[in-house]
CSV table of C-alpha atoms in Angstrom, one decimal:
chain,number,residue,atom,x,y,z
A,122,MET,CA,-25.8,-52.1,57.9
A,123,LYS,CA,-23.6,-53.7,55.3
A,124,PHE,CA,-20.5,-55.4,56.6
A,125,VAL,CA,-17.4,-56.0,54.4
A,126,GLU,CA,-14.0,-57.6,54.8
A,127,ASN,CA,-10.6,-57.2,53.2
A,128,VAL,CA,-11.5,-54.1,51.2
A,129,LYS,CA,-8.3,-52.5,49.7
A,130,PRO,CA,-8.6,-48.8,50.1
A,131,ASP,CA,-6.7,-46.3,48.0
A,132,VAL,CA,-6.6,-43.7,50.8
A,133,THR,CA,-7.0,-44.1,54.6
A,134,THR,CA,-8.0,-41.4,57.0
A,135,ASP,CA,-7.7,-42.0,60.7
A,136,ILE,CA,-10.0,-39.7,62.7
A,137,VAL,CA,-10.3,-41.9,65.8
A,138,TYR,CA,-11.1,-39.7,68.9
A,139,MET,CA,-11.7,-36.6,66.7
A,140,MET,CA,-15.0,-35.0,67.6
A,141,CYS,CA,-18.2,-34.9,65.6
A,142,PRO,CA,-18.7,-33.6,62.9
A,143,MET,CA,-15.1,-34.3,61.8
A,144,HIS,CA,-16.3,-37.6,60.2
A,145,LEU,CA,-18.3,-35.6,57.7
A,146,LEU,CA,-15.8,-32.7,57.2
A,147,LYS,CA,-12.9,-35.1,56.6
A,148,LEU,CA,-15.0,-37.3,54.4
A,149,GLU,CA,-15.8,-34.4,52.2
A,150,GLU,CA,-12.3,-33.1,52.2
A,151,GLN,CA,-10.8,-36.5,51.3
A,152,MET,CA,-13.3,-37.4,48.7
A,153,LYS,CA,-12.4,-34.2,46.8
A,154,GLU,CA,-8.8,-35.6,46.6
A,155,LEU,CA,-9.8,-39.0,45.2
A,156,GLU,CA,-10.1,-40.0,41.5
A,157,GLN,CA,-13.4,-41.5,40.3
A,158,GLY,CA,-13.5,-45.2,41.2
A,159,GLN,CA,-11.0,-44.9,44.1
A,160,ILE,CA,-11.9,-46.2,47.6
A,161,LEU,CA,-11.6,-44.2,50.8
A,162,GLU,CA,-11.3,-45.8,54.2
A,163,ILE,CA,-12.3,-43.8,57.2
A,164,MET,CA,-11.4,-45.0,60.7
A,165,THR,CA,-13.5,-43.5,63.5
A,166,ASP,CA,-14.8,-44.3,67.0
A,167,TYR,CA,-17.9,-42.0,66.6
A,168,ASP,CA,-21.0,-44.2,66.5
A,169,GLY,CA,-23.0,-41.4,64.8
A,170,ALA,CA,-21.0,-42.1,61.7
A,171,LEU,CA,-23.0,-45.4,61.4
A,172,GLU,CA,-25.9,-43.4,60.2
A,173,ASP,CA,-24.2,-40.3,58.8
A,174,ILE,CA,-21.7,-41.8,56.4
A,175,PRO,CA,-24.2,-44.0,54.4
A,176,ALA,CA,-26.6,-41.0,54.4
A,177,TRP,CA,-23.9,-38.8,53.1
A,178,CYS,CA,-23.1,-41.3,50.3
A,179,ASP,CA,-26.8,-41.4,49.3
A,180,LYS,CA,-27.0,-37.7,49.2
A,181,THR,CA,-23.9,-37.1,47.2
A,182,GLY,CA,-24.2,-40.1,44.8
A,183,ASN,CA,-21.1,-42.0,46.0
A,184,GLU,CA,-21.2,-45.7,46.8
A,185,PHE,CA,-21.1,-46.8,50.4
A,186,LEU,CA,-19.3,-50.2,50.2
A,187,GLY,CA,-19.8,-51.1,53.8
A,188,MET,CA,-18.1,-51.1,57.2
A,189,GLU,CA,-15.9,-53.2,59.4
A,190,ASP,CA,-16.1,-53.1,63.2
A,191,SER,CA,-12.7,-53.7,64.8
A,192,GLY,CA,-14.1,-53.6,68.3
A,193,ASP,CA,-12.4,-50.3,69.3
A,194,PHE,CA,-13.4,-48.3,66.3
A,195,PHE,CA,-15.2,-48.5,62.9
A,196,LYS,CA,-13.8,-48.6,59.4
A,197,PHE,CA,-16.0,-47.2,56.6
A,198,TYR,CA,-15.4,-47.8,52.9
A,199,ILE,CA,-16.7,-45.3,50.3
A,200,LYS,CA,-16.2,-45.6,46.6
A,201,LYS,CA,-16.1,-42.3,44.7
A,202,LEU,CA,-18.5,-42.3,41.8
A,203,THR,CA,-19.0,-38.6,41.2
A,204,ARG,CA,-16.5,-36.4,39.4
B,168,MET,CA,14.4,2.5,93.0
B,169,ARG,CA,15.8,0.2,90.4
B,170,LYS,CA,13.5,-2.7,89.4
B,171,CYS,CA,15.0,-5.9,88.2
B,172,TYR,CA,12.8,-8.7,87.0
B,173,PHE,CA,14.7,-12.0,87.4
B,174,ASP,CA,11.7,-14.4,87.3
B,175,HIS,CA,11.4,-15.2,83.6
B,176,VAL,CA,10.5,-18.8,84.4
B,177,ALA,CA,7.3,-17.5,86.1
B,178,THR,CA,6.4,-15.5,83.0
B,179,ASN,CA,7.9,-13.1,80.5
B,180,PRO,CA,6.8,-9.5,79.7
B,181,LEU,CA,5.1,-9.3,76.3
B,182,HIS,CA,7.3,-8.4,73.4
B,183,PRO,CA,6.0,-5.0,71.9
B,184,ASP,CA,5.8,-6.5,68.4
B,185,VAL,CA,3.6,-9.3,69.9
B,186,LEU,CA,1.2,-6.9,71.4
B,187,GLU,CA,0.9,-5.1,68.1
B,188,ALA,CA,0.2,-8.4,66.3
B,189,MET,CA,-2.6,-9.2,68.8
B,190,MET,CA,-4.4,-5.8,68.8
B,191,PRO,CA,-6.5,-6.2,65.6
B,192,TYR,CA,-8.1,-9.3,67.1
B,193,PHE,CA,-9.2,-7.5,70.2
B,194,LYS,CA,-10.8,-4.8,68.0
B,195,GLU,CA,-12.0,-4.9,64.5
B,196,GLU,CA,-11.1,-8.5,63.7
B,197,PHE,CA,-13.3,-10.0,66.4
B,198,GLY,CA,-14.8,-12.8,64.3
B,199,ASN,CA,-15.3,-16.4,65.2
B,200,PRO,CA,-12.9,-18.5,63.2
B,201,LEU,CA,-15.7,-21.0,62.4
B,202,SER,CA,-17.8,-18.3,60.7
B,203,VAL,CA,-17.8,-18.5,56.9
B,204,TYR,CA,-17.9,-14.8,56.2
B,205,GLU,CA,-15.1,-12.2,56.2
B,206,TYR,CA,-14.7,-11.7,59.9
B,207,GLY,CA,-14.5,-15.4,60.5
B,208,MET,CA,-12.1,-16.0,57.6
B,209,ASN,CA,-9.7,-13.3,58.9
B,210,ALA,CA,-9.7,-14.8,62.4
B,211,LYS,CA,-9.1,-18.3,60.9
B,212,LYS,CA,-6.3,-16.9,58.8
B,213,ALA,CA,-4.7,-15.5,61.9
B,214,ILE,CA,-4.9,-18.9,63.6
B,215,GLU,CA,-3.5,-20.8,60.7
B,216,GLY,CA,-0.7,-18.3,60.3
B,217,ALA,CA,0.2,-18.7,63.9
B,218,ARG,CA,0.1,-22.5,63.6
B,219,GLU,CA,2.7,-22.3,60.8
B,220,LYS,CA,5.0,-20.1,62.9
B,221,VAL,CA,4.7,-22.2,66.0
B,222,ALA,CA,5.3,-25.3,63.9
B,223,GLY,CA,8.3,-23.6,62.4
B,224,LEU,CA,9.8,-22.9,65.8
B,225,VAL,CA,9.8,-26.6,66.8
B,226,ASN,CA,10.3,-28.1,63.3
B,227,ALA,CA,6.8,-29.6,63.2
B,228,LYS,CA,4.2,-29.7,60.5
B,229,PRO,CA,1.4,-27.2,61.1
B,230,ALA,CA,-1.2,-30.0,61.3
B,231,GLU,CA,0.8,-31.4,64.2
B,232,ILE,CA,0.2,-28.3,66.4
B,233,ILE,CA,-3.0,-28.2,68.6
B,234,PHE,CA,-3.5,-24.8,70.4
B,235,THR,CA,-4.5,-25.0,74.0
B,236,SER,CA,-5.1,-22.4,76.7
B,237,SER,CA,-1.8,-23.0,78.5
B,238,GLY,CA,1.2,-25.3,79.0
B,239,ALA,CA,-0.6,-26.9,81.8
B,240,GLU,CA,-3.6,-27.8,79.6
B,241,ALA,CA,-1.2,-29.2,77.0
B,242,ASN,CA,0.4,-31.4,79.7
B,243,ASN,CA,-3.0,-32.6,80.9
B,244,PHE,CA,-4.1,-33.3,77.4
B,245,ALA,CA,-0.9,-35.2,76.6
B,246,LEU,CA,-0.9,-37.4,79.6
B,247,ARG,CA,-4.6,-38.2,79.9
B,248,GLY,CA,-5.3,-38.2,76.2
B,249,ILE,CA,-2.6,-40.7,75.3
B,250,ALA,CA,-3.1,-42.9,78.3
B,251,LEU,CA,-6.8,-43.2,77.5
B,252,ALA,CA,-6.2,-43.7,73.7
B,253,ARG,CA,-3.7,-46.5,74.4
B,254,GLN,CA,-5.3,-48.2,77.4
B,255,ASN,CA,-6.1,-51.3,75.4
B,256,GLU,CA,-2.4,-51.8,74.7
B,257,GLY,CA,-1.4,-51.2,78.4
B,258,ARG,CA,-2.1,-49.2,81.5
B,259,HIS,CA,1.3,-48.1,82.7
B,260,VAL,CA,2.8,-44.6,82.5
B,261,LEU,CA,6.3,-43.4,83.4
B,262,VAL,CA,6.8,-39.8,84.6
B,263,SER,CA,9.9,-38.3,86.2
B,264,ARG,CA,9.9,-36.8,89.7
B,265,MET,CA,11.1,-33.5,88.1
B,266,GLU,CA,7.7,-32.8,86.4
B,267,HIS,CA,5.5,-29.8,86.8
B,268,HIS,CA,2.3,-30.3,88.8
B,269,SER,CA,0.3,-30.4,85.7
B,270,ILE,CA,2.0,-33.7,84.9
B,271,LEU,CA,2.2,-35.0,88.4
B,272,ASN,CA,-1.4,-34.3,89.2
B,273,SER,CA,-2.5,-35.8,85.9
B,274,ALA,CA,-0.5,-38.9,86.7
B,275,ARG,CA,-2.3,-39.1,90.1
B,276,PHE,CA,-5.6,-38.8,88.2
B,277,LEU,CA,-4.6,-41.7,86.0
B,278,GLU,CA,-3.6,-43.7,89.1
B,279,LYS,CA,-7.1,-43.1,90.6
B,280,SER,CA,-8.5,-44.2,87.2
B,281,GLY,CA,-6.8,-47.6,87.4
B,282,PHE,CA,-3.5,-46.9,85.6
B,283,ALA,CA,-0.1,-47.8,87.1
B,284,VAL,CA,2.3,-44.9,87.3
B,285,THR,CA,6.1,-45.1,88.0
B,286,TYR,CA,7.7,-41.9,89.2
B,287,LEU,CA,11.3,-42.0,87.9
B,288,PRO,CA,14.0,-40.8,90.3
B,289,VAL,CA,16.6,-38.2,89.3
B,290,ASP,CA,20.3,-37.8,90.3
B,291,LYS,CA,21.6,-34.9,92.4
B,292,LYS,CA,21.9,-32.7,89.3
B,293,GLY,CA,18.3,-33.4,88.4
B,294,PHE,CA,19.0,-35.7,85.4
B,295,VAL,CA,16.8,-38.6,84.6
B,296,ASP,CA,19.0,-41.6,83.7
B,297,PRO,CA,17.9,-43.4,80.5
B,298,ASP,CA,19.0,-46.6,82.1
B,299,THR,CA,16.5,-46.0,84.9
B,300,VAL,CA,13.8,-45.5,82.3
B,301,LYS,CA,14.8,-48.7,80.6
B,302,LYS,CA,14.5,-50.6,83.9
B,303,ALA,CA,11.1,-49.1,84.7
B,304,ILE,CA,9.5,-50.1,81.4
B,305,THR,CA,7.0,-53.0,81.6
B,306,LYS,CA,5.0,-54.7,78.9
B,307,GLU,CA,2.1,-52.5,80.0
B,308,THR,CA,4.0,-49.2,79.5
B,309,VAL,CA,2.4,-46.9,76.9
B,310,LEU,CA,3.8,-43.5,77.6
B,311,ILE,CA,6.8,-41.8,79.1
B,312,SER,CA,6.7,-38.2,80.1
B,313,VAL,CA,9.9,-36.4,81.0
B,314,ILE,CA,10.3,-32.6,81.3
B,315,HIS,CA,12.7,-31.0,78.7
B,316,ALA,CA,14.1,-28.7,81.4
B,317,SER,CA,13.0,-28.0,84.9
B,318,SER,CA,12.2,-24.3,85.5
B,319,GLU,CA,13.2,-24.8,89.1
B,320,VAL,CA,16.8,-26.1,88.6
B,321,GLY,CA,17.3,-25.4,84.9
B,322,THR,CA,18.7,-28.9,84.1
B,323,ILE,CA,18.1,-29.9,80.5
B,324,GLU,CA,17.2,-33.6,80.3
B,325,PRO,CA,18.6,-36.2,77.9
B,326,ILE,CA,15.3,-36.5,76.0
B,327,LYS,CA,16.9,-38.0,72.9
B,328,GLU,CA,18.4,-40.9,74.9
B,329,ILE,CA,15.1,-41.5,76.6
B,330,VAL,CA,13.3,-41.5,73.3
B,331,LYS,CA,15.8,-44.1,72.0
B,332,VAL,CA,15.0,-46.4,74.9
B,333,ALA,CA,11.2,-45.8,74.4
B,334,LYS,CA,11.3,-46.5,70.7
B,335,GLU,CA,13.0,-49.9,71.3
B,336,ASN,CA,9.8,-50.7,73.3
B,337,ASN,CA,7.2,-49.1,71.1
B,338,ILE,CA,6.3,-46.5,73.8
B,339,LEU,CA,5.3,-42.9,73.1
B,340,VAL,CA,7.3,-40.1,74.6
B,341,HIS,CA,5.9,-36.7,75.7
B,342,THR,CA,8.1,-33.9,76.9
B,343,ASP,CA,7.0,-30.7,78.7
B,344,ALA,CA,9.0,-28.1,76.8
B,345,VAL,CA,7.3,-25.1,78.4
B,346,ALA,CA,10.6,-23.8,79.9
B,347,THR,CA,12.7,-24.5,76.8
B,348,THR,CA,10.6,-23.7,73.7
B,349,GLY,CA,11.7,-20.3,72.4
B,350,ASN,CA,14.7,-20.3,74.8
B,351,ILE,CA,16.9,-23.0,73.5
B,352,PRO,CA,16.7,-25.0,70.2
B,353,VAL,CA,13.7,-27.3,70.4
B,354,ASP,CA,13.3,-29.6,67.4
B,355,VAL,CA,10.7,-32.3,67.6
B,356,ARG,CA,12.3,-34.4,64.8
B,357,ASP,CA,15.7,-34.2,66.4
B,358,LEU,CA,14.4,-35.0,69.8
B,359,GLY,CA,12.2,-37.8,68.4
B,360,VAL,CA,9.3,-37.1,70.7
B,361,ASP,CA,5.7,-37.9,69.9
B,362,LEU,CA,4.2,-35.1,72.0
B,363,LEU,CA,5.6,-31.8,73.2
B,364,SER,CA,4.0,-29.0,75.3
B,365,MET,CA,4.7,-25.3,75.1
B,366,ALA,CA,3.4,-22.0,76.4
B,367,ALA,CA,3.6,-18.6,74.7
B,368,HIS,CA,4.2,-16.5,77.8
B,369,GLN,CA,7.6,-18.3,78.3
B,370,PHE,CA,8.9,-16.8,75.1
B,371,TYR,CA,7.6,-13.2,75.3
B,372,GLY,CA,4.1,-14.2,74.0
B,373,PRO,CA,0.8,-13.7,75.9
B,374,LYS,CA,-0.6,-15.8,78.7
B,375,GLY,CA,-3.7,-17.8,77.7
B,376,ALA,CA,-2.0,-19.5,74.7
B,377,GLY,CA,-0.2,-22.8,74.7
B,378,ALA,CA,0.2,-25.7,72.3
B,379,LEU,CA,0.7,-29.4,72.1
B,380,PHE,CA,2.7,-30.9,69.3
B,381,VAL,CA,1.1,-34.3,68.4
B,382,LYS,CA,3.1,-36.3,65.9
B,383,GLN,CA,1.1,-37.0,62.8
B,384,GLY,CA,-0.8,-40.3,63.1
B,385,THR,CA,-0.9,-40.3,66.9
B,386,ARG,CA,-4.3,-40.9,68.3
B,387,ILE,CA,-5.3,-38.7,71.3
B,388,VAL,CA,-8.5,-38.6,73.3
B,389,PRO,CA,-9.7,-35.0,73.7
B,390,LEU,CA,-9.6,-33.2,77.1
B,391,ILE,CA,-12.3,-30.7,76.2
B,392,TYR,CA,-15.3,-31.9,74.2
B,393,GLY,CA,-17.4,-29.7,71.9
B,394,GLY,CA,-17.0,-28.5,68.4
B,395,ILE,CA,-14.6,-29.0,65.5
B,396,GLN,CA,-11.9,-26.5,66.6
B,397,GLU,CA,-8.4,-27.9,66.3
B,398,THR,CA,-9.6,-30.7,63.9
B,399,GLY,CA,-12.0,-31.9,66.5
B,400,ARG,CA,-9.3,-32.5,69.1
B,401,ARG,CA,-9.7,-29.4,71.3
B,402,ALA,CA,-13.1,-27.7,71.5
B,403,GLY,CA,-13.9,-24.1,72.4
B,404,THR,CA,-13.9,-20.9,70.4
B,405,GLU,CA,-10.3,-20.0,70.0
B,406,ASN,CA,-8.5,-17.2,71.9
B,407,VAL,CA,-7.6,-15.6,68.6
B,408,PRO,CA,-5.6,-12.6,70.0
B,409,ALA,CA,-3.5,-14.8,72.2
B,410,ILE,CA,-2.9,-17.4,69.4
B,411,ALA,CA,-2.0,-14.6,67.0
B,412,GLY,CA,0.4,-13.3,69.7
B,413,MET,CA,1.9,-16.8,70.2
B,414,GLY,CA,2.5,-17.0,66.4
B,415,LYS,CA,4.3,-13.7,66.4
B,416,ALA,CA,6.3,-14.6,69.6
B,417,ALA,CA,7.3,-17.9,67.9
B,418,GLU,CA,8.5,-16.1,64.7
B,419,LEU,CA,10.6,-13.7,66.8
B,420,ALA,CA,12.0,-16.5,69.0
B,421,GLN,CA,13.0,-18.4,65.9
B,422,LYS,CA,14.7,-15.4,64.4
B,423,GLU,CA,16.4,-14.2,67.6
B,424,LEU,CA,17.0,-17.5,69.4
B,425,GLN,CA,20.8,-17.7,69.0
B,426,ALA,CA,21.3,-14.0,69.9
B,427,ARG,CA,19.1,-14.4,73.0
B,428,MET,CA,21.1,-17.4,74.2
B,429,ASP,CA,24.4,-15.7,73.5
B,430,TYR,CA,23.2,-12.6,75.4
B,431,LEU,CA,21.9,-14.5,78.4
B,432,ARG,CA,24.6,-17.1,79.0
B,433,PRO,CA,27.4,-14.8,80.0
B,434,LEU,CA,25.0,-12.9,82.4
B,435,ARG,CA,23.9,-16.2,83.9
B,436,ASP,CA,27.5,-17.4,84.3
B,437,ARG,CA,28.4,-14.2,86.1
B,438,VAL,CA,25.6,-14.8,88.6
B,439,ILE,CA,26.6,-18.4,89.1
B,440,ASP,CA,30.4,-17.8,89.3
B,441,THR,CA,30.0,-14.9,91.7
B,442,MET,CA,27.5,-16.6,94.0
B,443,ALA,CA,29.5,-19.9,94.0
B,444,ASN,CA,32.1,-18.0,95.9
B,445,VAL,CA,29.7,-16.9,98.7
B,446,LYS,CA,29.9,-19.2,101.6
B,447,ASN,CA,27.2,-21.8,102.1
B,448,VAL,CA,25.6,-21.1,98.8
B,449,VAL,CA,25.1,-24.2,96.6
B,450,LEU,CA,24.2,-24.2,92.9
B,451,THR,CA,21.3,-26.4,92.2
B,452,GLY,CA,21.0,-28.3,88.9
B,453,ASP,CA,23.8,-28.9,86.4
B,454,ARG,CA,26.5,-26.2,85.8
B,455,GLU,CA,26.7,-26.7,82.0
B,456,ASN,CA,23.6,-28.3,80.8
B,457,ARG,CA,21.1,-25.7,81.9
B,458,LEU,CA,18.7,-23.1,80.6
B,459,PRO,CA,20.6,-20.0,79.3
B,460,GLY,CA,19.2,-17.5,81.7
B,461,HIS,CA,18.8,-19.7,84.7
B,462,ALA,CA,20.8,-19.5,88.0
B,463,SER,CA,19.4,-21.4,91.0
B,464,PHE,CA,20.8,-21.9,94.4
B,465,CYS,CA,20.2,-23.2,97.9
B,466,VAL,CA,21.4,-21.1,100.8
B,467,GLU,CA,22.1,-22.9,104.0
B,468,TYR,CA,20.3,-21.8,107.2
B,469,ILE,CA,18.1,-19.3,105.5
B,470,GLU,CA,14.6,-19.6,104.2
B,471,GLY,CA,14.0,-18.8,100.5
B,472,GLU,CA,10.9,-16.8,101.3
B,473,ALA,CA,12.9,-14.5,103.6
B,474,MET,CA,15.4,-13.9,100.8
B,475,LEU,CA,12.6,-13.2,98.3
B,476,LEU,CA,11.0,-10.6,100.5
B,477,LEU,CA,14.2,-8.7,101.3
B,478,LEU,CA,15.3,-8.8,97.6
B,479,ALA,CA,11.8,-7.6,96.6
B,480,ALA,CA,12.2,-4.7,99.0
B,481,LYS,CA,15.4,-3.8,97.0
B,482,GLY,CA,13.4,-4.1,93.7
B,483,ILE,CA,14.8,-7.5,92.8
B,484,PHE,CA,12.1,-10.0,91.8
B,485,SER,CA,13.0,-13.7,91.9
B,486,ALA,CA,11.4,-17.0,92.9
B,487,SER,CA,11.9,-19.6,95.5
B,488,GLY,CA,11.2,-23.1,94.2
B,489,SER,CA,8.1,-23.6,92.1
B,490,ALA,CA,5.3,-21.0,92.5
B,491,CYS,CA,2.9,-23.4,94.3
B,492,SER,CA,5.6,-24.8,96.6
B,493,SER,CA,6.5,-21.3,97.4
B,494,LYS,CA,2.8,-20.4,98.2
B,495,ALA,CA,2.4,-23.5,100.4
B,496,LEU,CA,5.7,-22.8,102.1
B,497,LYS,CA,6.7,-26.4,101.5
B,498,ALA,CA,10.2,-27.6,100.6
B,499,SER,CA,10.3,-28.1,96.8
B,500,PRO,CA,9.5,-31.7,95.7
B,501,VAL,CA,11.9,-31.2,92.8
B,502,LEU,CA,14.8,-30.4,95.2
B,503,LEU,CA,13.8,-33.2,97.5
B,504,SER,CA,13.7,-35.7,94.6
B,505,MET,CA,17.3,-34.6,93.8
B,506,GLY,CA,18.4,-35.6,97.3
B,507,VAL,CA,18.7,-32.1,98.6
B,508,PRO,CA,18.1,-32.3,102.4
B,509,ALA,CA,14.8,-30.8,103.4
B,510,GLY,CA,16.5,-28.1,105.5
B,511,LEU,CA,18.7,-26.9,102.6
B,512,ALA,CA,15.8,-27.1,100.2
B,513,GLN,CA,14.0,-24.5,102.2
B,514,GLY,CA,16.7,-22.0,101.2
B,515,SER,CA,16.0,-22.3,97.5
B,516,ILE,CA,16.2,-19.3,95.3
B,517,VAL,CA,15.9,-19.0,91.5
B,518,PHE,CA,17.1,-16.1,89.3
B,519,SER,CA,15.9,-16.4,85.7
B,520,LEU,CA,17.1,-13.8,83.4
B,521,GLY,CA,15.5,-12.5,80.2
B,522,ARG,CA,16.1,-10.3,77.2
B,523,GLY,CA,15.2,-7.2,79.2
B,524,ASN,CA,17.9,-7.7,81.8
B,525,THR,CA,21.1,-5.6,81.4
B,526,PRO,CA,24.6,-6.2,82.7
B,527,GLU,CA,23.9,-3.4,85.2
B,528,ASP,CA,20.9,-5.3,86.5
B,529,VAL,CA,23.2,-8.2,87.2
B,530,ASP,CA,25.7,-5.9,88.9
B,531,TYR,CA,22.9,-4.6,91.1
B,532,LEU,CA,21.8,-8.2,92.0
B,533,LEU,CA,25.4,-9.3,92.8
B,534,GLY,CA,25.8,-6.2,95.0
B,535,GLU,CA,22.6,-6.7,96.9
B,536,PHE,CA,22.2,-10.5,97.2
B,537,PRO,CA,25.3,-11.3,99.4
B,538,ALA,CA,24.2,-8.4,101.7
B,539,VAL,CA,20.7,-10.0,102.0
B,540,ILE,CA,22.3,-13.3,102.8
B,541,LYS,CA,24.5,-11.7,105.4
B,542,ARG,CA,21.6,-9.9,107.1
B,543,LEU,CA,19.5,-13.1,107.3
B,544,ARG,CA,22.5,-15.1,108.4
B,545,ASP,CA,23.1,-12.7,111.3
B,546,ILE,CA,19.6,-13.3,112.6
B,547,SER,CA,19.5,-17.0,111.8
B,548,PRO,CA,19.3,-19.3,114.8
B,549,PHE,CA,21.3,-21.9,112.8
B,550,SER,CA,24.2,-19.6,111.9
B,551,GLU,CA,26.7,-21.5,114.1
B,552,GLY,CA,27.1,-23.9,111.2
B,553,TRP,CA,28.0,-21.0,108.9
B,554,GLY,CA,31.3,-20.9,107.3
B,555,ASP,CA,31.9,-24.6,107.0
B,556,LYS,CA,32.1,-24.6,103.3
B,557,GLU,CA,35.3,-26.1,102.0
B,558,GLU,CA,37.3,-24.0,99.6
B,559,GLY,CA,36.0,-24.6,96.1
B,560,GLY,CA,34.0,-27.6,97.2
B,561,GLU,CA,30.3,-28.3,97.4
B,562,CYS,CA,28.4,-27.2,100.4
B,563,THR,CA,27.0,-29.9,102.6
B,564,VAL,CA,24.7,-29.7,105.6
B,565,LYS,CA,26.0,-30.8,108.9
B,566,LYS,CA,24.3,-33.9,110.2
């Protein structure tokens, strides 16, 4: 897993305590709203996202920048590459 | 025999337009809202339409409304969900002594789970004093839950003032607005609350549908785990007919709210003013700041249950205290918390009027009720204290 610090996101989505698979549904929904090159931050407590979000990025051709672990929840950073 | 239903705080009859709005979802529109084809999409559309209407009724955003199965579920969800979500910030919760059992028992669950709970006292009218709230706050407090209005005594609580105190201390506020939503103006922005519970059957909607308002950006741990219904915060295939009905009931309530209040208040006032002149009958709760159709009393030396039964024999249906207290034949904890002596609290009776009640129904009640009191008084072993009420004053129990 790639860890990052001090990433400045363009949009933040807080889905802490929302059940699986909201991390994928919200990710898809939010990415549609972003411009190419913009960064999305997703906050979640769901550990399945550790595997799912990088895999989703691979599959859709977006860049997984990395994650930050705040202790209580995770922050994932995704850069939109596709149009 | 005439039948008069005066127990609208227990539940309301379904509005005919609500039933009509529900019917398609019992029959041809039976789809699962998560299904991607036509049946599913129509069910989903019904739910989202209802969400907009319920949001409109309380001035929330649609995304802030989470449908539940009942007001009790919404209360459980609020208390447990917020306490668990914020436990790293503190493990102390404040609830009033006026709360419904769905709050009080959730608070007890939290106590067993290692949280500290303070039960806020109320005054003799049933008001929670914001200063008392202020004094009870600690560095550990993460949530305050105070009922908007008690269905037992009708008193409307000063939620805005309580919110003010809470916000000075970065504490979330939940209010159980089951008795008020659709019956008096309920505006989540004006109240300033973070969470608010409601139930459809309290405003002429169906049983089996409730909702919790959760202010945008508020984290809450789910009560029911499963799928992605309600944005992954409340699992379970939705009760589509009931939710559609709740939406219709909310739309009607919003449209008719003022007219309903204007209709009920004079009827209620007539019950209160007439009964206040009957000896040894005491109004419970506040005279002015109370639910529009709500008249509650304690009658000295007489048991509430006995009054209920004799009134029911006359076709008058009312309640004595909260439903569960009534079943357990216990003195109401709400009345005891207001300082009503246990003996007097046994004589509790609540008449809650609704849109179906007519002035003639009230005439009938006011004709029969004093006669029921007299009949029970005549056979009461405690009747020697009868008649000690001072003219125009409040009734007190002899020590």
